[in-house]
Amino acid sequence: MIQDTYKFERKELELKALLEITQAINENQPESVLINIFKFTCLVHLDIKALVLYVSKEGNYERKISHGVKSKTPAVLPASWVIDDKKSGKMSIQLMEGYSFEELETYLPVYHKDQMLAILFLKRKSMDQELDLDFTQALANILVVALENKRFARRQLEQEVLKREVEIASQVQHMLFPAHLPDSDRLKAKVTYFPHSMVGGDYYDLIQKTKDRVFFCIADVSGKGIAAALLMSNFQATLRTLLRSNAEFETLVRQLNYTLFDNTKGERFITFFLGEFDFQTRKLRYVNAGHNPPLLCKENEGNTELLEAGTTILGAFEELPFLEIGVRENLQQFTLHLYTDGLTESMNPEEEEFGEDRFRAFIEKNRCTDPEDFHREFFQLMGDFSKNIPLRDDLTLLSLRFR
């Protein structure tokens, strides 16, 4: 009769414990509250004297509870220390010197869909008392699955926030690009831009400084993602501010480099090409800062020309080690093709790069082609070459025809 009464009271306590933790889960209580309820239940209702609970986290096991244990237990159990054989029901833990679980009499692995999510080490208050391992394991399973669901929900929320941030960064980045490009007999521009992801590291711009002076540029920032987009946004703001201040060409480039170095401390860099054409003097000035050399095509001459004069990449040094302003004079009818390395580094199924030679050969054959037609025919050629192999980097092609 006394034994029956004890069993009844025990089941009543277990039901109360189960009710408490499920109610806390339904109320979406914080992780710390769920862990404290589980700990209190084990110590008070289940007659447990000492316990240690490890929960799976990022491939290892993190200690969440440690109570009544005198010996030193590790804060994190690397997965490589735990050898678990679910079929035989045997588990061994290889601890480093100084750690021990010897005073804890038993352990309970907690599984969910054949994956071990936690390990619970226990010690009874009295060896004469019976420990309901099945219920303890079930209660631990409820707790651990609840913690795993919370972690999953938190990860989903973080991913949603990140996705939204990337969308905003993408919108901001597109605002950096010119809303309209010139399309007249005097100057016609065409751009094709394929970002590798939602947020790219390429930048192009065209600024009509005066009626007869136009600036144009292309750039590629090291890295990708939101950090690259923010850096490029700051770079564009600096460039446009300097252009409004009527800074000399050389001063403009040096100041861009200094501002970039000051912001990144030399840890990020930008390849950059800046050109200026004066319709009145027919003079082209440019600086190539470590970028893929644009190609200059004079429609009345046979060969294309690479525009290489300039300096090193921007942002690598506090002071540019050298700087040469490239100049071309008496230009009449000509076309410029500016591009980023995503174009020449695009691959085909045989892992062969498209390369500069193919691009230059196409330009030679299409010297006087209208920019619209040039882009359409070129990207048809590139599609035939790559056969839908995804791009490895952002790709930008900016073509300018001056007459």
mmCIF file of C-alpha atoms in Angstrom:
data_model
loop_
_atom_site.group_PDB
_atom_site.id
_atom_site.type_symbol
_atom_site.label_atom_id
_atom_site.label_comp_id
_atom_site.label_asym_id
_atom_site.label_seq_id
_atom_site.Cartn_x
_atom_site.Cartn_y
_atom_site.Cartn_z
ATOM 1 C CA MET A 1 0.000 0.000 0.000
ATOM 2 C CA ILE A 2 2.849 2.397 0.904
ATOM 3 C CA GLN A 3 4.629 1.438 -2.304
ATOM 4 C CA ASP A 4 1.478 2.121 -4.353
ATOM 5 C CA THR A 5 1.072 5.515 -2.674
ATOM 6 C CA TYR A 6 4.712 6.345 -3.453
ATOM 7 C CA LYS A 7 4.269 5.386 -7.101
ATOM 8 C CA PHE A 8 1.090 7.441 -7.353
ATOM 9 C CA GLU A 9 2.791 10.504 -5.835
ATOM 10 C CA ARG A 10 5.760 9.959 -8.118
ATOM 11 C CA LYS A 11 3.576 9.880 -11.233
ATOM 12 C CA GLU A 12 1.759 12.973 -10.008
ATOM 13 C CA LEU A 13 5.073 14.821 -9.638
ATOM 14 C CA GLU A 14 6.179 13.677 -13.082
ATOM 15 C CA LEU A 15 2.920 14.886 -14.612
ATOM 16 C CA LYS A 16 3.311 18.230 -12.838
ATOM 17 C CA ALA A 17 6.900 18.527 -14.121
ATOM 18 C CA LEU A 18 5.781 17.687 -17.636
ATOM 19 C CA LEU A 19 3.002 20.258 -17.434
ATOM 20 C CA GLU A 20 5.366 22.985 -16.197
ATOM 21 C CA ILE A 21 7.925 22.578 -18.971
ATOM 22 C CA THR A 22 5.344 22.188 -21.783
ATOM 23 C CA GLN A 23 3.489 25.258 -20.554
ATOM 24 C CA ALA A 24 6.759 27.256 -20.535
ATOM 25 C CA ILE A 25 7.454 26.079 -24.101
ATOM 26 C CA ASN A 26 3.965 27.073 -25.249
ATOM 27 C CA GLU A 27 4.431 30.492 -23.661
ATOM 28 C CA ASN A 28 7.679 30.839 -25.642
ATOM 29 C CA GLN A 29 9.707 31.405 -22.497
ATOM 30 C CA PRO A 30 13.434 32.206 -22.931
ATOM 31 C CA GLU A 31 15.983 29.422 -23.099
ATOM 32 C CA SER A 32 17.252 30.234 -19.597
ATOM 33 C CA VAL A 33 13.750 29.745 -18.128
ATOM 34 C CA LEU A 34 13.303 26.351 -19.811
ATOM 35 C CA ILE A 35 16.697 25.189 -18.554
ATOM 36 C CA ASN A 36 15.932 26.318 -14.983
ATOM 37 C CA ILE A 37 12.561 24.503 -15.004
ATOM 38 C CA PHE A 38 14.256 21.322 -16.198
ATOM 39 C CA LYS A 39 16.981 21.669 -13.569
ATOM 40 C CA PHE A 40 14.450 22.293 -10.771
ATOM 41 C CA THR A 41 12.364 19.305 -11.889
ATOM 42 C CA CYS A 42 15.356 16.972 -11.847
ATOM 43 C CA LEU A 43 16.593 18.093 -8.442
ATOM 44 C CA VAL A 44 13.254 18.359 -6.625
ATOM 45 C CA HIS A 45 10.787 16.019 -8.314
ATOM 46 C CA LEU A 46 13.064 13.283 -9.674
ATOM 47 C CA ASP A 47 15.358 12.929 -6.630
ATOM 48 C CA ILE A 48 18.515 13.712 -8.596
ATOM 49 C CA LYS A 49 21.496 14.986 -6.618
ATOM 50 C CA ALA A 50 23.864 16.077 -9.409
ATOM 51 C CA LEU A 51 23.540 16.571 -13.142
ATOM 52 C CA VAL A 52 25.425 17.898 -16.141
ATOM 53 C CA LEU A 53 23.651 18.604 -19.442
ATOM 54 C CA TYR A 54 25.433 19.063 -22.760
ATOM 55 C CA VAL A 55 23.483 20.262 -25.805
ATOM 56 C CA SER A 56 24.617 20.038 -29.426
ATOM 57 C CA LYS A 57 25.834 23.325 -30.906
ATOM 58 C CA GLU A 58 27.678 23.841 -34.193
ATOM 59 C CA GLY A 59 28.932 20.259 -34.309
ATOM 60 C CA ASN A 60 30.103 20.101 -30.679
ATOM 61 C CA TYR A 61 28.344 19.838 -27.303
ATOM 62 C CA GLU A 62 27.986 22.897 -25.087
ATOM 63 C CA ARG A 63 27.458 22.586 -21.324
ATOM 64 C CA LYS A 64 24.095 24.113 -20.353
ATOM 65 C CA ILE A 65 23.706 22.810 -16.779
ATOM 66 C CA SER A 66 26.262 21.786 -14.171
ATOM 67 C CA HIS A 67 24.964 21.227 -10.619
ATOM 68 C CA GLY A 68 26.283 19.319 -7.625
ATOM 69 C CA VAL A 69 29.480 18.230 -9.376
ATOM 70 C CA LYS A 70 32.795 18.624 -7.578
ATOM 71 C CA SER A 71 35.057 17.364 -10.360
ATOM 72 C CA LYS A 72 35.985 19.592 -13.311
ATOM 73 C CA THR A 73 33.863 19.147 -16.448
ATOM 74 C CA PRO A 74 34.647 20.740 -19.827
ATOM 75 C CA ALA A 75 32.552 23.739 -20.943
ATOM 76 C CA VAL A 76 32.508 22.276 -24.456
ATOM 77 C CA LEU A 77 32.717 18.645 -25.515
ATOM 78 C CA PRO A 78 34.190 18.413 -29.022
ATOM 79 C CA ALA A 79 32.277 15.894 -31.114
ATOM 80 C CA SER A 80 35.547 14.032 -31.717
ATOM 81 C CA TRP A 81 35.693 13.227 -27.969
ATOM 82 C CA VAL A 82 32.300 11.465 -28.042
ATOM 83 C CA ILE A 83 32.169 7.938 -29.468
ATOM 84 C CA ASP A 84 28.546 6.845 -29.677
ATOM 85 C CA ASP A 85 27.250 3.491 -30.890
ATOM 86 C CA LYS A 86 23.478 3.753 -30.895
ATOM 87 C CA LYS A 87 22.966 0.121 -31.938
ATOM 88 C CA SER A 88 24.832 -1.311 -28.952
ATOM 89 C CA GLY A 89 23.714 1.480 -26.631
ATOM 90 C CA LYS A 90 27.304 2.147 -25.585
ATOM 91 C CA MET A 91 28.978 5.522 -25.505
ATOM 92 C CA SER A 92 32.470 6.538 -24.432
ATOM 93 C CA ILE A 93 33.943 9.971 -23.920
ATOM 94 C CA GLN A 94 37.647 10.622 -24.241
ATOM 95 C CA LEU A 95 38.422 13.479 -21.853
ATOM 96 C CA MET A 96 41.609 15.478 -21.595
ATOM 97 C CA GLU A 97 43.623 15.243 -18.385
ATOM 98 C CA GLY A 98 42.022 17.166 -15.517
ATOM 99 C CA TYR A 99 38.402 16.503 -16.557
ATOM 100 C CA SER A 100 36.178 13.781 -15.130
ATOM 101 C CA PHE A 101 32.593 12.476 -15.023
ATOM 102 C CA GLU A 102 33.394 9.648 -12.568
ATOM 103 C CA GLU A 103 31.190 10.899 -9.700
ATOM 104 C CA LEU A 104 28.141 10.843 -11.998
ATOM 105 C CA GLU A 105 26.670 7.346 -12.046
ATOM 106 C CA THR A 106 24.876 7.278 -15.395
ATOM 107 C CA TYR A 107 24.335 9.116 -18.650
ATOM 108 C CA LEU A 108 21.378 9.495 -20.999
ATOM 109 C CA PRO A 109 21.914 10.327 -24.677
ATOM 110 C CA VAL A 110 19.070 12.380 -26.149
ATOM 111 C CA TYR A 111 18.228 11.638 -29.796
ATOM 112 C CA HIS A 112 15.992 13.284 -32.354
ATOM 113 C CA LYS A 113 15.635 11.606 -35.754
ATOM 114 C CA ASP A 114 18.772 9.487 -35.174
ATOM 115 C CA GLN A 115 20.836 12.543 -34.331
ATOM 116 C CA MET A 116 22.240 12.878 -30.810
ATOM 117 C CA LEU A 117 21.244 16.362 -29.674
ATOM 118 C CA ALA A 118 22.300 16.148 -26.021
ATOM 119 C CA ILE A 119 23.960 14.105 -23.264
ATOM 120 C CA LEU A 120 22.609 14.156 -19.699
ATOM 121 C CA PHE A 121 24.839 12.907 -16.843
ATOM 122 C CA LEU A 122 23.071 12.047 -13.538
ATOM 123 C CA LYS A 123 23.601 10.996 -9.937
ATOM 124 C CA ARG A 124 20.799 9.941 -7.553
ATOM 125 C CA LYS A 125 20.361 11.347 -4.064
ATOM 126 C CA SER A 126 20.244 7.822 -2.673
ATOM 127 C CA MET A 127 21.213 4.495 -4.208
ATOM 128 C CA ASP A 128 18.078 3.022 -2.589
ATOM 129 C CA GLN A 129 15.813 5.245 -4.687
ATOM 130 C CA GLU A 130 14.685 4.148 -8.102
ATOM 131 C CA LEU A 131 15.429 6.529 -10.971
ATOM 132 C CA ASP A 132 12.858 6.665 -13.746
ATOM 133 C CA LEU A 133 15.301 6.870 -16.655
ATOM 134 C CA ASP A 134 12.604 6.671 -19.320
ATOM 135 C CA PHE A 135 10.736 9.686 -17.980
ATOM 136 C CA THR A 136 13.961 11.637 -17.351
ATOM 137 C CA GLN A 137 15.092 10.937 -20.899
ATOM 138 C CA ALA A 138 11.687 11.923 -22.294
ATOM 139 C CA LEU A 139 11.728 15.172 -20.310
ATOM 140 C CA ALA A 140 15.261 15.929 -21.496
ATOM 141 C CA ASN A 141 14.158 15.201 -25.065
ATOM 142 C CA ILE A 142 11.276 17.700 -24.778
ATOM 143 C CA LEU A 143 13.674 20.359 -23.448
ATOM 144 C CA VAL A 144 16.379 19.763 -26.056
ATOM 145 C CA VAL A 145 13.968 19.722 -29.009
ATOM 146 C CA ALA A 146 12.444 22.968 -27.699
ATOM 147 C CA LEU A 147 15.929 24.523 -27.503
ATOM 148 C CA GLU A 148 16.712 23.272 -31.009
ATOM 149 C CA ASN A 149 13.457 24.753 -32.331
ATOM 150 C CA LYS A 150 14.298 28.072 -30.685
ATOM 151 C CA ARG A 151 17.733 28.025 -32.287
ATOM 152 C CA PHE A 152 16.198 27.183 -35.676
ATOM 153 C CA ALA A 153 13.634 29.994 -35.338
ATOM 154 C CA ARG A 154 16.372 32.413 -34.321
ATOM 155 C CA ARG A 155 18.478 31.352 -37.308
ATOM 156 C CA GLN A 156 15.505 31.822 -39.630
ATOM 157 C CA LEU A 157 14.883 35.288 -38.213
ATOM 158 C CA GLU A 158 18.555 36.188 -38.661
ATOM 159 C CA GLN A 159 18.418 34.953 -42.255
ATOM 160 C CA GLU A 160 15.293 37.009 -42.927
ATOM 161 C CA VAL A 161 16.977 40.101 -41.467
ATOM 162 C CA LEU A 162 20.105 39.437 -43.537
ATOM 163 C CA LYS A 163 18.004 38.894 -46.662
ATOM 164 C CA ARG A 164 16.256 42.199 -46.087
ATOM 165 C CA GLU A 165 19.581 43.962 -45.483
ATOM 166 C CA VAL A 166 20.942 42.504 -48.725
ATOM 167 C CA GLU A 167 17.830 43.651 -50.605
ATOM 168 C CA ILE A 168 18.247 47.178 -49.224
ATOM 169 C CA ALA A 169 21.971 47.150 -50.061
ATOM 170 C CA SER A 170 21.115 46.005 -53.591
ATOM 171 C CA GLN A 171 18.604 48.841 -53.992
ATOM 172 C CA VAL A 172 21.119 51.374 -52.657
ATOM 173 C CA GLN A 173 23.787 50.027 -54.985
ATOM 174 C CA HIS A 174 21.569 50.384 -58.040
ATOM 175 C CA MET A 175 20.947 53.991 -57.025
ATOM 176 C CA LEU A 176 24.698 54.574 -57.414
ATOM 177 C CA PHE A 177 24.549 53.765 -61.089
ATOM 178 C CA PRO A 178 23.448 56.444 -63.596
ATOM 179 C CA ALA A 179 19.676 56.455 -64.051
ATOM 180 C CA HIS A 180 20.119 57.321 -67.743
ATOM 181 C CA LEU A 181 23.043 57.014 -70.123
ATOM 182 C CA PRO A 182 23.516 59.413 -73.058
ATOM 183 C CA ASP A 183 22.115 58.342 -76.404
ATOM 184 C CA SER A 184 22.891 60.976 -79.008
ATOM 185 C CA ASP A 185 24.943 61.426 -82.162
ATOM 186 C CA ARG A 186 27.648 63.069 -80.033
ATOM 187 C CA LEU A 187 27.907 60.389 -77.345
ATOM 188 C CA LYS A 188 26.177 57.057 -77.059
ATOM 189 C CA ALA A 189 26.666 54.794 -74.040
ATOM 190 C CA LYS A 190 25.566 51.225 -73.355
ATOM 191 C CA VAL A 191 26.173 49.162 -70.212
ATOM 192 C CA THR A 192 25.571 45.523 -69.375
ATOM 193 C CA TYR A 193 25.884 44.575 -65.719
ATOM 194 C CA PHE A 194 25.531 41.075 -64.244
ATOM 195 C CA PRO A 195 26.099 40.965 -60.463
ATOM 196 C CA HIS A 196 27.382 37.643 -59.133
ATOM 197 C CA SER A 197 24.895 37.890 -56.271
ATOM 198 C CA MET A 198 22.235 40.376 -55.161
ATOM 199 C CA VAL A 199 24.963 42.774 -54.052
ATOM 200 C CA GLY A 200 27.945 43.186 -56.360
ATOM 201 C CA GLY A 201 31.374 44.777 -56.101
ATOM 202 C CA ASP A 202 31.423 46.494 -59.524
ATOM 203 C CA TYR A 203 30.734 50.181 -60.096
ATOM 204 C CA TYR A 204 30.466 52.315 -63.211
ATOM 205 C CA ASP A 205 29.530 55.958 -63.690
ATOM 206 C CA LEU A 206 29.251 58.692 -66.279
ATOM 207 C CA ILE A 207 29.190 62.343 -65.207
ATOM 208 C CA GLN A 208 28.563 65.226 -67.612
ATOM 209 C CA LYS A 209 30.694 67.874 -65.926
ATOM 210 C CA THR A 210 29.986 70.619 -68.483
ATOM 211 C CA LYS A 211 28.501 70.764 -71.963
ATOM 212 C CA ASP A 212 31.865 69.743 -73.465
ATOM 213 C CA ARG A 213 33.492 67.733 -70.644
ATOM 214 C CA VAL A 214 32.388 64.267 -69.610
ATOM 215 C CA PHE A 215 33.904 61.981 -66.962
ATOM 216 C CA PHE A 216 33.427 58.219 -66.979
ATOM 217 C CA CYS A 217 34.747 55.446 -64.794
ATOM 218 C CA ILE A 218 34.604 51.778 -63.927
ATOM 219 C CA ALA A 219 35.745 50.100 -60.717
ATOM 220 C CA ASP A 220 35.898 46.749 -58.939
ATOM 221 C CA VAL A 221 36.142 46.537 -55.158
ATOM 222 C CA SER A 222 37.875 43.611 -53.458
ATOM 223 C CA GLY A 223 35.433 41.262 -51.783
ATOM 224 C CA LYS A 224 31.693 40.894 -52.192
ATOM 225 C CA GLY A 225 28.476 41.384 -50.266
ATOM 226 C CA ILE A 226 27.229 44.238 -48.126
ATOM 227 C CA ALA A 227 30.706 45.343 -47.002
ATOM 228 C CA ALA A 228 31.818 45.731 -50.633
ATOM 229 C CA ALA A 229 28.611 47.620 -51.505
ATOM 230 C CA LEU A 230 29.080 50.036 -48.592
ATOM 231 C CA LEU A 231 32.705 50.657 -49.529
ATOM 232 C CA MET A 232 31.739 51.323 -53.141
ATOM 233 C CA SER A 233 28.969 53.682 -52.002
ATOM 234 C CA ASN A 234 31.483 55.689 -50.004
ATOM 235 C CA PHE A 235 33.904 55.668 -52.944
ATOM 236 C CA GLN A 236 31.248 57.011 -55.319
ATOM 237 C CA ALA A 237 30.316 59.795 -52.897
ATOM 238 C CA THR A 238 33.985 60.804 -52.605
ATOM 239 C CA LEU A 239 34.450 60.780 -56.390
ATOM 240 C CA ARG A 240 31.405 62.936 -57.067
ATOM 241 C CA THR A 241 32.340 65.374 -54.290
ATOM 242 C CA LEU A 242 35.835 65.784 -55.754
ATOM 243 C CA LEU A 243 34.421 66.330 -59.256
ATOM 244 C CA ARG A 244 32.159 69.108 -57.939
ATOM 245 C CA SER A 245 35.167 70.760 -56.289
ATOM 246 C CA ASN A 246 36.979 71.140 -59.638
ATOM 247 C CA ALA A 247 40.022 69.304 -58.284
ATOM 248 C CA GLU A 248 42.880 68.709 -60.686
ATOM 249 C CA PHE A 249 42.935 65.284 -62.322
ATOM 250 C CA GLU A 250 46.025 64.138 -60.422
ATOM 251 C CA THR A 251 44.775 65.562 -57.114
ATOM 252 C CA LEU A 252 41.456 63.798 -57.609
ATOM 253 C CA VAL A 253 43.058 60.374 -57.997
ATOM 254 C CA ARG A 254 45.451 60.872 -55.075
ATOM 255 C CA GLN A 255 42.615 62.013 -52.818
ATOM 256 C CA LEU A 256 40.488 59.001 -53.784
ATOM 257 C CA ASN A 257 43.365 56.738 -52.806
ATOM 258 C CA TYR A 258 43.976 58.531 -49.495
ATOM 259 C CA THR A 259 40.288 58.464 -48.505
ATOM 260 C CA LEU A 260 40.018 54.764 -49.329
ATOM 261 C CA PHE A 261 43.195 53.920 -47.398
ATOM 262 C CA ASP A 262 42.028 56.010 -44.434
ATOM 263 C CA ASN A 263 38.678 54.195 -44.339
ATOM 264 C CA THR A 264 40.017 50.646 -44.708
ATOM 265 C CA LYS A 265 43.574 50.943 -43.268
ATOM 266 C CA GLY A 266 44.930 49.182 -46.332
ATOM 267 C CA GLU A 267 42.812 46.054 -45.811
ATOM 268 C CA ARG A 268 40.588 46.585 -48.883
ATOM 269 C CA PHE A 269 41.408 47.937 -52.314
ATOM 270 C CA ILE A 270 39.702 49.023 -55.519
ATOM 271 C CA THR A 271 40.808 48.695 -59.116
ATOM 272 C CA PHE A 272 39.681 51.809 -60.935
ATOM 273 C CA PHE A 273 39.731 53.498 -64.311
ATOM 274 C CA LEU A 274 38.818 57.171 -64.695
ATOM 275 C CA GLY A 275 38.617 58.976 -68.004
ATOM 276 C CA GLU A 276 37.775 62.528 -69.091
ATOM 277 C CA PHE A 277 36.995 63.627 -72.644
ATOM 278 C CA ASP A 278 36.759 67.222 -73.831
ATOM 279 C CA PHE A 279 34.678 67.530 -76.990
ATOM 280 C CA GLN A 280 36.106 70.989 -77.717
ATOM 281 C CA THR A 281 39.803 70.102 -77.553
ATOM 282 C CA ARG A 282 39.268 66.472 -78.668
ATOM 283 C CA LYS A 283 41.550 65.395 -75.796
ATOM 284 C CA LEU A 284 41.166 62.256 -73.699
ATOM 285 C CA ARG A 285 42.829 62.082 -70.275
ATOM 286 C CA TYR A 286 42.750 58.982 -68.118
ATOM 287 C CA VAL A 287 44.240 57.108 -65.165
ATOM 288 C CA ASN A 288 44.215 53.332 -64.882
ATOM 289 C CA ALA A 289 44.603 52.256 -61.239
ATOM 290 C CA GLY A 290 45.314 48.555 -61.589
ATOM 291 C CA HIS A 291 42.148 47.881 -63.586
ATOM 292 C CA ASN A 292 41.674 45.798 -66.730
ATOM 293 C CA PRO A 293 42.858 48.179 -69.488
ATOM 294 C CA PRO A 294 39.912 49.569 -71.488
ATOM 295 C CA LEU A 295 40.165 49.280 -75.260
ATOM 296 C CA LEU A 296 40.255 52.376 -77.480
ATOM 297 C CA CYS A 297 39.050 51.875 -81.049
ATOM 298 C CA LYS A 298 39.643 54.635 -83.568
ATOM 299 C CA GLU A 299 37.199 53.981 -86.352
ATOM 300 C CA ASN A 300 39.564 55.166 -89.105
ATOM 301 C CA GLU A 301 42.539 53.120 -87.876
ATOM 302 C CA GLY A 302 43.172 49.416 -87.864
ATOM 303 C CA ASN A 303 44.324 48.495 -84.357
ATOM 304 C CA THR A 304 42.741 48.723 -80.937
ATOM 305 C CA GLU A 305 44.767 50.267 -78.118
ATOM 306 C CA LEU A 306 44.947 49.339 -74.437
ATOM 307 C CA LEU A 307 44.745 52.264 -72.001
ATOM 308 C CA GLU A 308 47.251 51.190 -69.343
ATOM 309 C CA ALA A 309 48.914 54.409 -68.095
ATOM 310 C CA GLY A 310 48.143 55.303 -64.500
ATOM 311 C CA THR A 311 49.068 53.905 -61.117
ATOM 312 C CA THR A 312 48.644 50.918 -58.809
ATOM 313 C CA ILE A 313 45.391 49.791 -57.189
ATOM 314 C CA LEU A 314 43.726 52.316 -54.876
ATOM 315 C CA GLY A 315 43.711 51.758 -51.126
ATOM 316 C CA ALA A 316 46.818 49.586 -50.858
ATOM 317 C CA PHE A 317 49.195 52.446 -49.968
ATOM 318 C CA GLU A 318 48.656 55.665 -48.057
ATOM 319 C CA GLU A 319 50.520 57.531 -50.827
ATOM 320 C CA LEU A 320 50.484 56.336 -54.417
ATOM 321 C CA PRO A 321 54.054 55.257 -55.317
ATOM 322 C CA PHE A 322 53.720 56.630 -58.878
ATOM 323 C CA LEU A 323 51.110 58.273 -61.059
ATOM 324 C CA GLU A 324 51.002 58.836 -64.819
ATOM 325 C CA ILE A 325 48.184 60.704 -66.534
ATOM 326 C CA GLY A 326 47.467 59.089 -69.890
ATOM 327 C CA VAL A 327 46.676 61.515 -72.752
ATOM 328 C CA ARG A 328 45.333 60.940 -76.262
ATOM 329 C CA GLU A 329 44.793 63.962 -78.524
ATOM 330 C CA ASN A 330 43.037 64.799 -81.778
ATOM 331 C CA LEU A 331 40.470 62.068 -81.348
ATOM 332 C CA GLN A 332 37.621 62.191 -83.856
ATOM 333 C CA GLN A 333 35.369 59.177 -84.087
ATOM 334 C CA PHE A 334 36.240 56.494 -81.558
ATOM 335 C CA THR A 335 34.763 53.944 -79.144
ATOM 336 C CA LEU A 336 35.870 52.928 -75.669
ATOM 337 C CA HIS A 337 35.079 49.559 -74.082
ATOM 338 C CA LEU A 338 35.506 49.461 -70.286
ATOM 339 C CA TYR A 339 34.975 46.169 -68.449
ATOM 340 C CA THR A 340 35.632 44.261 -65.228
ATOM 341 C CA ASP A 341 37.472 40.953 -64.914
ATOM 342 C CA GLY A 342 34.224 39.006 -64.598
ATOM 343 C CA LEU A 343 34.027 39.277 -68.388
ATOM 344 C CA THR A 344 37.399 37.786 -69.282
ATOM 345 C CA GLU A 345 37.327 35.273 -66.398
ATOM 346 C CA SER A 346 33.979 33.716 -67.325
ATOM 347 C CA MET A 347 34.378 29.964 -67.858
ATOM 348 C CA ASN A 348 33.082 27.290 -70.203
ATOM 349 C CA PRO A 349 32.308 23.656 -69.229
ATOM 350 C CA GLU A 350 35.951 22.737 -69.901
ATOM 351 C CA GLU A 351 37.010 25.361 -67.301
ATOM 352 C CA GLU A 352 38.606 27.506 -69.982
ATOM 353 C CA GLU A 353 38.469 31.288 -69.459
ATOM 354 C CA PHE A 354 36.948 33.519 -72.132
ATOM 355 C CA GLY A 355 40.113 35.612 -71.935
ATOM 356 C CA GLU A 356 41.296 38.979 -73.219
ATOM 357 C CA ASP A 357 42.316 37.688 -76.653
ATOM 358 C CA ARG A 358 38.774 36.586 -77.564
ATOM 359 C CA PHE A 359 37.367 39.888 -76.357
ATOM 360 C CA ARG A 360 39.895 41.923 -78.320
ATOM 361 C CA ALA A 361 39.345 39.826 -81.455
ATOM 362 C CA PHE A 362 35.604 40.459 -81.244
ATOM 363 C CA ILE A 363 36.231 44.207 -80.948
ATOM 364 C CA GLU A 364 38.502 44.132 -83.994
ATOM 365 C CA LYS A 365 35.720 42.546 -86.060
ATOM 366 C CA ASN A 366 33.057 44.933 -84.743
ATOM 367 C CA ARG A 367 34.985 48.209 -84.721
ATOM 368 C CA CYS A 368 32.212 50.544 -85.899
ATOM 369 C CA THR A 369 29.261 48.617 -84.472
ATOM 370 C CA ASP A 370 26.600 50.586 -82.635
ATOM 371 C CA PRO A 371 26.969 49.962 -78.830
ATOM 372 C CA GLU A 372 23.498 48.385 -78.634
ATOM 373 C CA ASP A 373 24.321 45.935 -81.425
ATOM 374 C CA PHE A 374 27.813 45.370 -80.031
ATOM 375 C CA HIS A 375 26.472 44.271 -76.611
ATOM 376 C CA ARG A 376 23.747 42.080 -78.081
ATOM 377 C CA GLU A 377 26.110 40.227 -80.405
ATOM 378 C CA PHE A 378 28.930 40.010 -77.856
ATOM 379 C CA PHE A 379 26.823 38.469 -75.101
ATOM 380 C CA GLN A 380 25.360 36.037 -77.588
ATOM 381 C CA LEU A 381 28.952 34.986 -78.316
ATOM 382 C CA MET A 382 29.742 34.739 -74.612
ATOM 383 C CA GLY A 383 26.620 32.653 -74.000
ATOM 384 C CA ASP A 384 27.655 30.238 -76.734
ATOM 385 C CA PHE A 385 31.086 30.014 -75.104
ATOM 386 C CA SER A 386 30.034 29.564 -71.467
ATOM 387 C CA LYS A 387 27.028 27.300 -72.164
ATOM 388 C CA ASN A 388 25.202 28.551 -69.038
ATOM 389 C CA ILE A 389 28.138 27.993 -66.660
ATOM 390 C CA PRO A 390 27.444 30.460 -63.774
ATOM 391 C CA LEU A 391 29.637 33.540 -63.461
ATOM 392 C CA ARG A 392 32.327 33.453 -60.786
ATOM 393 C CA ASP A 393 32.383 37.221 -60.346
ATOM 394 C CA ASP A 394 30.436 40.371 -61.172
ATOM 395 C CA LEU A 395 30.547 41.296 -64.854
ATOM 396 C CA THR A 396 30.302 44.840 -66.237
ATOM 397 C CA LEU A 397 30.805 46.074 -69.779
ATOM 398 C CA LEU A 398 30.503 49.815 -70.512
ATOM 399 C CA SER A 399 30.814 50.929 -74.137
ATOM 400 C CA LEU A 400 31.080 54.623 -75.127
ATOM 401 C CA ARG A 401 30.973 55.852 -78.733
ATOM 402 C CA PHE A 402 32.200 59.439 -79.301
ATOM 403 C CA ARG A 403 31.584 61.330 -82.549
#
